[in-house]
Amino acid sequence: MKIDILSLFPSYFDSPFEESIIKRAQEKGHVTINQVNIRDFATDKHHRVDDRPYGGGPGMVLMADPIVRAIRHCRREGSCVIYLSPKGETLTSKKCGELKTLDHLILLCGHYEGVDERAIELEIDCEISIGDYVLTSGQAAAIVVVDAVVRLLPGVLGCEESAVDDSFVNGLLEPPVYTRPSFFEGNEVPRVLISGDHKKIAKWRVEESLKTTRAKRPDLYQNYLKNREFIPIPLQELGLWHSQNPNS
């Protein structure tokens, strides 16, 4: 996969993409991440990329021309151009799964009061939001998208099951996790996890996942009940089918 990130501040990404999993993914050739400075596509001598909004109002608006030029410079057949915007669809695990199948992503990071609508109409394939709040610019959102998508690429994680078992992948939150020591400040690891009985462990994890989701994210829990194809383990086999009753 190749990812081009269009922004006014390419150096913003230097540290996040030079650490941990994203760094290793680049070193292993699973992904190429390229930063593109929108100012390089300005046509005046001052490299101006913004101007006051028509109709008045506060702040500045990113001009259509340099953005369109930058996108067209990067775009190729099969590219998906994404504008990071609070107006977009909310980023979900399902959406990340769709994006991981693409060969080329172009992420446009807005700034100031937004982007001239004509650039969006001409070049943007979809808009994505990472939540119902406003950021100073789209750079932080781009980092979230890159991290969430790249970790799903085959070979990126050391254990493929890590991505499959993550919260939201199956429509539920993860169950609690534990490691050594088995006893810490009066708290003991649930005995089932050290029993060696894999069926009981699987049943416990599903039970805890359902319990956690119902308590902390009732919206996800209700959606899970409506979309049974998300069920990660046949609940009939584990004796948990009754847990799908919203009133149970």
Tab-separated table of C-alpha atoms in Angstrom:
chain	number	residue	atom	x	y	z
A	1	MET	CA	0.000	0.000	0.000
A	2	LYS	CA	1.049	3.570	-0.677
A	3	ILE	CA	-0.260	6.491	1.371
A	4	ASP	CA	0.248	10.115	0.331
A	5	ILE	CA	-0.572	12.690	3.007
A	6	LEU	CA	-1.262	16.221	1.775
A	7	SER	CA	-0.852	18.917	4.415
A	8	LEU	CA	0.688	22.290	5.214
A	9	PHE	CA	3.042	20.794	7.800
A	10	PRO	CA	4.721	17.589	6.557
A	11	SER	CA	7.196	17.546	9.457
A	12	TYR	CA	4.234	16.963	11.800
A	13	PHE	CA	4.406	13.283	10.828
A	14	ASP	CA	8.130	12.689	11.318
A	15	SER	CA	7.958	11.215	14.809
A	16	PRO	CA	4.686	9.206	14.716
A	17	PHE	CA	5.689	7.283	11.616
A	18	GLU	CA	9.220	6.573	12.832
A	19	GLU	CA	8.171	4.531	15.848
A	20	SER	CA	6.902	1.045	16.602
A	21	ILE	CA	4.574	-0.830	14.246
A	22	ILE	CA	4.249	1.849	11.549
A	23	LYS	CA	8.023	2.151	11.277
A	24	ARG	CA	8.456	-1.610	10.964
A	25	ALA	CA	5.661	-1.815	8.405
A	26	GLN	CA	7.552	0.659	6.220
A	27	GLU	CA	10.869	-1.101	6.708
A	28	LYS	CA	9.321	-4.430	5.676
A	29	GLY	CA	7.754	-2.897	2.585
A	30	HIS	CA	4.139	-3.347	3.630
A	31	VAL	CA	3.429	0.358	3.232
A	32	THR	CA	5.048	3.466	1.785
A	33	ILE	CA	4.070	6.747	3.439
A	34	ASN	CA	4.832	9.979	1.634
A	35	GLN	CA	4.299	13.521	2.918
A	36	VAL	CA	3.297	16.159	0.377
A	37	ASN	CA	3.454	19.889	1.119
A	38	ILE	CA	0.436	21.647	-0.368
A	39	ARG	CA	2.433	24.897	-0.502
A	40	ASP	CA	4.650	23.351	-3.177
A	41	PHE	CA	1.676	23.542	-5.537
A	42	ALA	CA	0.890	27.223	-4.997
A	43	THR	CA	1.400	29.323	-8.118
A	44	ASP	CA	2.361	32.708	-6.661
A	45	LYS	CA	5.821	33.681	-5.455
A	46	HIS	CA	4.721	33.725	-1.817
A	47	HIS	CA	3.346	30.156	-2.000
A	48	ARG	CA	0.015	31.355	-0.693
A	49	VAL	CA	-2.560	28.616	-0.155
A	50	ASP	CA	-5.357	30.386	1.731
A	51	ASP	CA	-7.622	33.424	1.452
A	52	ARG	CA	-10.595	35.046	3.153
A	53	PRO	CA	-13.993	33.350	2.754
A	54	TYR	CA	-16.527	34.777	0.314
A	55	GLY	CA	-19.535	36.136	2.167
A	56	GLY	CA	-17.431	37.103	5.154
A	57	GLY	CA	-16.742	35.240	8.341
A	58	PRO	CA	-13.773	34.458	10.571
A	59	GLY	CA	-10.550	32.775	9.590
A	60	MET	CA	-9.102	31.697	6.283
A	61	VAL	CA	-10.054	29.036	3.741
A	62	LEU	CA	-7.652	26.768	1.870
A	63	MET	CA	-7.767	27.608	-1.828
A	64	ALA	CA	-8.976	25.063	-4.372
A	65	ASP	CA	-6.158	25.474	-6.904
A	66	PRO	CA	-3.119	24.258	-4.901
A	67	ILE	CA	-5.135	21.425	-3.370
A	68	VAL	CA	-6.405	20.195	-6.724
A	69	ARG	CA	-2.902	20.437	-8.169
A	70	ALA	CA	-1.439	18.449	-5.269
A	71	ILE	CA	-4.073	15.726	-5.508
A	72	ARG	CA	-3.720	15.375	-9.264
A	73	HIS	CA	0.040	15.154	-8.870
A	74	CYS	CA	-0.385	12.135	-6.586
A	75	ARG	CA	-3.475	10.496	-8.044
A	76	ARG	CA	-3.213	7.399	-10.193
A	77	GLU	CA	-5.673	4.766	-11.363
A	78	GLY	CA	-7.301	3.172	-8.338
A	79	SER	CA	-6.414	5.946	-5.886
A	80	CYS	CA	-8.876	6.816	-3.125
A	81	VAL	CA	-8.760	10.477	-2.098
A	82	ILE	CA	-9.952	11.075	1.463
A	83	TYR	CA	-10.583	14.441	3.078
A	84	LEU	CA	-10.261	14.373	6.885
A	85	SER	CA	-13.287	16.395	7.914
A	86	PRO	CA	-15.780	16.598	10.812
A	87	LYS	CA	-18.473	16.437	8.120
A	88	GLY	CA	-17.383	12.972	7.024
A	89	GLU	CA	-18.570	9.514	7.968
A	90	THR	CA	-17.206	8.345	11.300
A	91	LEU	CA	-14.159	6.110	11.065
A	92	THR	CA	-15.015	2.579	12.163
A	93	SER	CA	-13.330	-0.794	12.213
A	94	LYS	CA	-15.459	-1.782	9.229
A	95	LYS	CA	-14.304	1.276	7.265
A	96	CYS	CA	-10.666	0.534	8.119
A	97	GLY	CA	-11.186	-2.988	6.816
A	98	GLU	CA	-12.429	-1.553	3.525
A	99	LEU	CA	-9.519	0.877	3.228
A	100	LYS	CA	-6.899	-1.815	3.846
A	101	THR	CA	-7.901	-3.498	0.576
A	102	LEU	CA	-6.907	-0.449	-1.478
A	103	ASP	CA	-3.490	0.038	-3.047
A	104	HIS	CA	-3.274	3.817	-2.774
A	105	LEU	CA	-4.727	6.283	-0.293
A	106	ILE	CA	-4.414	10.055	-0.583
A	107	LEU	CA	-5.248	11.816	2.687
A	108	LEU	CA	-6.022	15.526	2.546
A	109	CYS	CA	-5.519	17.390	5.825
A	110	GLY	CA	-7.548	20.553	6.147
A	111	HIS	CA	-6.541	23.624	8.120
A	112	TYR	CA	-7.917	27.016	9.111
A	113	GLU	CA	-11.686	27.210	8.432
A	114	GLY	CA	-11.696	24.390	5.908
A	115	VAL	CA	-11.223	23.722	2.210
A	116	ASP	CA	-12.828	25.474	-0.754
A	117	GLU	CA	-15.853	23.284	-1.578
A	118	ARG	CA	-14.911	23.161	-5.256
A	119	ALA	CA	-11.781	21.162	-4.476
A	120	ILE	CA	-13.916	18.666	-2.573
A	121	GLU	CA	-16.437	18.379	-5.406
A	122	LEU	CA	-13.722	17.913	-8.023
A	123	GLU	CA	-11.306	15.522	-6.354
A	124	ILE	CA	-12.514	13.994	-3.080
A	125	ASP	CA	-13.829	10.417	-3.109
A	126	CYS	CA	-14.943	10.337	0.520
A	127	GLU	CA	-14.773	12.351	3.732
A	128	ILE	CA	-13.847	10.740	7.045
A	129	SER	CA	-14.241	12.032	10.593
A	130	ILE	CA	-12.561	10.548	13.657
A	131	GLY	CA	-15.195	11.918	16.024
A	132	ASP	CA	-17.627	14.668	16.874
A	133	TYR	CA	-15.104	17.315	17.863
A	134	VAL	CA	-12.920	19.879	16.116
A	135	LEU	CA	-9.134	19.725	15.763
A	136	THR	CA	-6.711	22.476	14.794
A	137	SER	CA	-6.014	20.657	11.538
A	138	GLY	CA	-6.390	17.288	9.855
A	139	GLN	CA	-2.884	16.033	10.639
A	140	ALA	CA	-3.836	14.258	13.866
A	141	ALA	CA	-6.790	12.625	12.112
A	142	ALA	CA	-4.504	11.424	9.326
A	143	ILE	CA	-2.250	9.726	11.880
A	144	VAL	CA	-5.271	7.938	13.338
A	145	VAL	CA	-6.370	6.701	9.906
A	146	VAL	CA	-2.885	5.526	8.955
A	147	ASP	CA	-2.374	3.670	12.227
A	148	ALA	CA	-5.820	2.041	12.154
A	149	VAL	CA	-5.473	0.884	8.544
A	150	VAL	CA	-1.807	-0.114	8.354
A	151	ARG	CA	-1.994	-2.425	11.367
A	152	LEU	CA	-4.612	-4.448	9.454
A	153	LEU	CA	-2.352	-5.093	6.468
A	154	PRO	CA	-1.201	-8.725	6.184
A	155	GLY	CA	2.176	-9.253	7.841
A	156	VAL	CA	2.255	-5.972	9.758
A	157	LEU	CA	1.404	-7.349	13.196
A	158	GLY	CA	3.521	-10.133	14.611
A	159	CYS	CA	0.370	-12.073	15.501
A	160	GLU	CA	-2.451	-11.885	12.955
A	161	GLU	CA	-4.936	-12.780	15.689
A	162	SER	CA	-4.144	-9.491	17.431
A	163	ALA	CA	-6.000	-7.511	14.776
A	164	VAL	CA	-8.856	-10.013	14.565
A	165	ASP	CA	-9.435	-9.999	18.326
A	166	ASP	CA	-9.296	-6.220	18.782
A	167	SER	CA	-12.236	-4.276	20.141
A	168	PHE	CA	-14.873	-3.376	17.520
A	169	VAL	CA	-13.664	-5.925	14.928
A	170	ASN	CA	-16.447	-8.350	15.840
A	171	GLY	CA	-18.852	-5.665	16.951
A	172	LEU	CA	-17.938	-5.988	20.632
A	173	LEU	CA	-15.403	-4.555	23.047
A	174	GLU	CA	-12.505	-6.751	24.097
A	175	PRO	CA	-12.722	-8.751	27.325
A	176	PRO	CA	-10.289	-7.919	30.171
A	177	VAL	CA	-6.697	-9.108	29.681
A	178	TYR	CA	-4.129	-10.187	32.273
A	179	THR	CA	-0.462	-11.156	32.479
A	180	ARG	CA	2.069	-12.133	35.184
A	181	PRO	CA	2.036	-12.112	38.147
A	182	SER	CA	-1.150	-14.085	38.744
A	183	PHE	CA	-1.656	-12.317	42.106
A	184	PHE	CA	-1.183	-8.545	42.486
A	185	GLU	CA	-2.116	-6.356	45.471
A	186	GLY	CA	-4.918	-8.661	46.535
A	187	ASN	CA	-6.267	-9.179	43.033
A	188	GLU	CA	-6.042	-12.574	41.378
A	189	VAL	CA	-6.273	-13.461	37.708
A	190	PRO	CA	-9.565	-15.256	36.941
A	191	ARG	CA	-8.863	-18.930	37.504
A	192	VAL	CA	-10.411	-19.974	34.210
A	193	LEU	CA	-7.602	-18.208	32.313
A	194	ILE	CA	-4.962	-20.427	33.906
A	195	SER	CA	-7.054	-23.600	33.779
A	196	GLY	CA	-5.770	-24.743	30.398
A	197	ASP	CA	-9.351	-25.491	29.287
A	198	HIS	CA	-9.555	-23.625	25.983
A	199	LYS	CA	-13.307	-24.035	25.559
A	200	LYS	CA	-13.964	-22.593	29.010
A	201	ILE	CA	-11.525	-19.757	28.300
A	202	ALA	CA	-13.294	-18.977	25.006
A	203	LYS	CA	-16.658	-18.997	26.761
A	204	TRP	CA	-15.360	-16.689	29.518
A	205	ARG	CA	-13.979	-14.245	26.971
A	206	VAL	CA	-17.248	-14.047	25.062
A	207	GLU	CA	-19.202	-13.629	28.305
A	208	GLU	CA	-16.900	-10.831	29.481
A	209	SER	CA	-16.913	-9.197	26.060
A	210	LEU	CA	-20.705	-9.153	26.015
A	211	LYS	CA	-20.841	-7.924	29.614
A	212	THR	CA	-18.297	-5.145	29.001
A	213	THR	CA	-19.954	-3.981	25.797
A	214	ARG	CA	-23.413	-3.952	27.330
A	215	ALA	CA	-22.204	-1.914	30.317
A	216	LYS	CA	-19.855	0.527	28.589
A	217	ARG	CA	-21.217	0.804	25.046
A	218	PRO	CA	-24.919	-0.111	24.974
A	219	ASP	CA	-25.116	1.310	21.452
A	220	LEU	CA	-22.601	-1.254	20.215
A	221	TYR	CA	-24.349	-3.998	22.149
A	222	GLN	CA	-27.708	-3.273	20.520
A	223	ASN	CA	-26.079	-3.120	17.098
A	224	TYR	CA	-24.427	-6.467	17.802
A	225	LEU	CA	-27.797	-8.024	18.538
A	226	LYS	CA	-29.087	-6.802	15.182
A	227	ASN	CA	-26.057	-7.998	13.184
A	228	ARG	CA	-25.463	-11.580	14.167
A	229	GLU	CA	-22.953	-12.195	11.394
A	230	PHE	CA	-20.457	-10.418	13.674
A	231	ILE	CA	-20.594	-13.258	16.221
A	232	PRO	CA	-16.956	-14.419	16.559
A	233	ILE	CA	-17.699	-17.784	18.192
A	234	PRO	CA	-20.895	-19.843	17.786
A	235	LEU	CA	-22.685	-18.868	20.973
A	236	GLN	CA	-24.882	-21.947	20.774
A	237	GLU	CA	-21.801	-24.134	21.280
A	238	LEU	CA	-20.763	-22.070	24.288
A	239	GLY	CA	-24.203	-22.031	25.868
A	240	LEU	CA	-24.474	-18.240	25.481
A	241	TRP	CA	-27.289	-17.875	22.976
A	242	HIS	CA	-29.552	-16.424	25.684
A	243	SER	CA	-27.146	-13.470	25.974
A	244	GLN	CA	-28.481	-12.181	22.673
A	245	ASN	CA	-31.819	-11.386	24.279
A	246	PRO	CA	-31.784	-7.595	24.868
A	247	ASN	CA	-33.868	-8.114	27.994
A	248	SER	CA	-31.660	-10.811	29.522
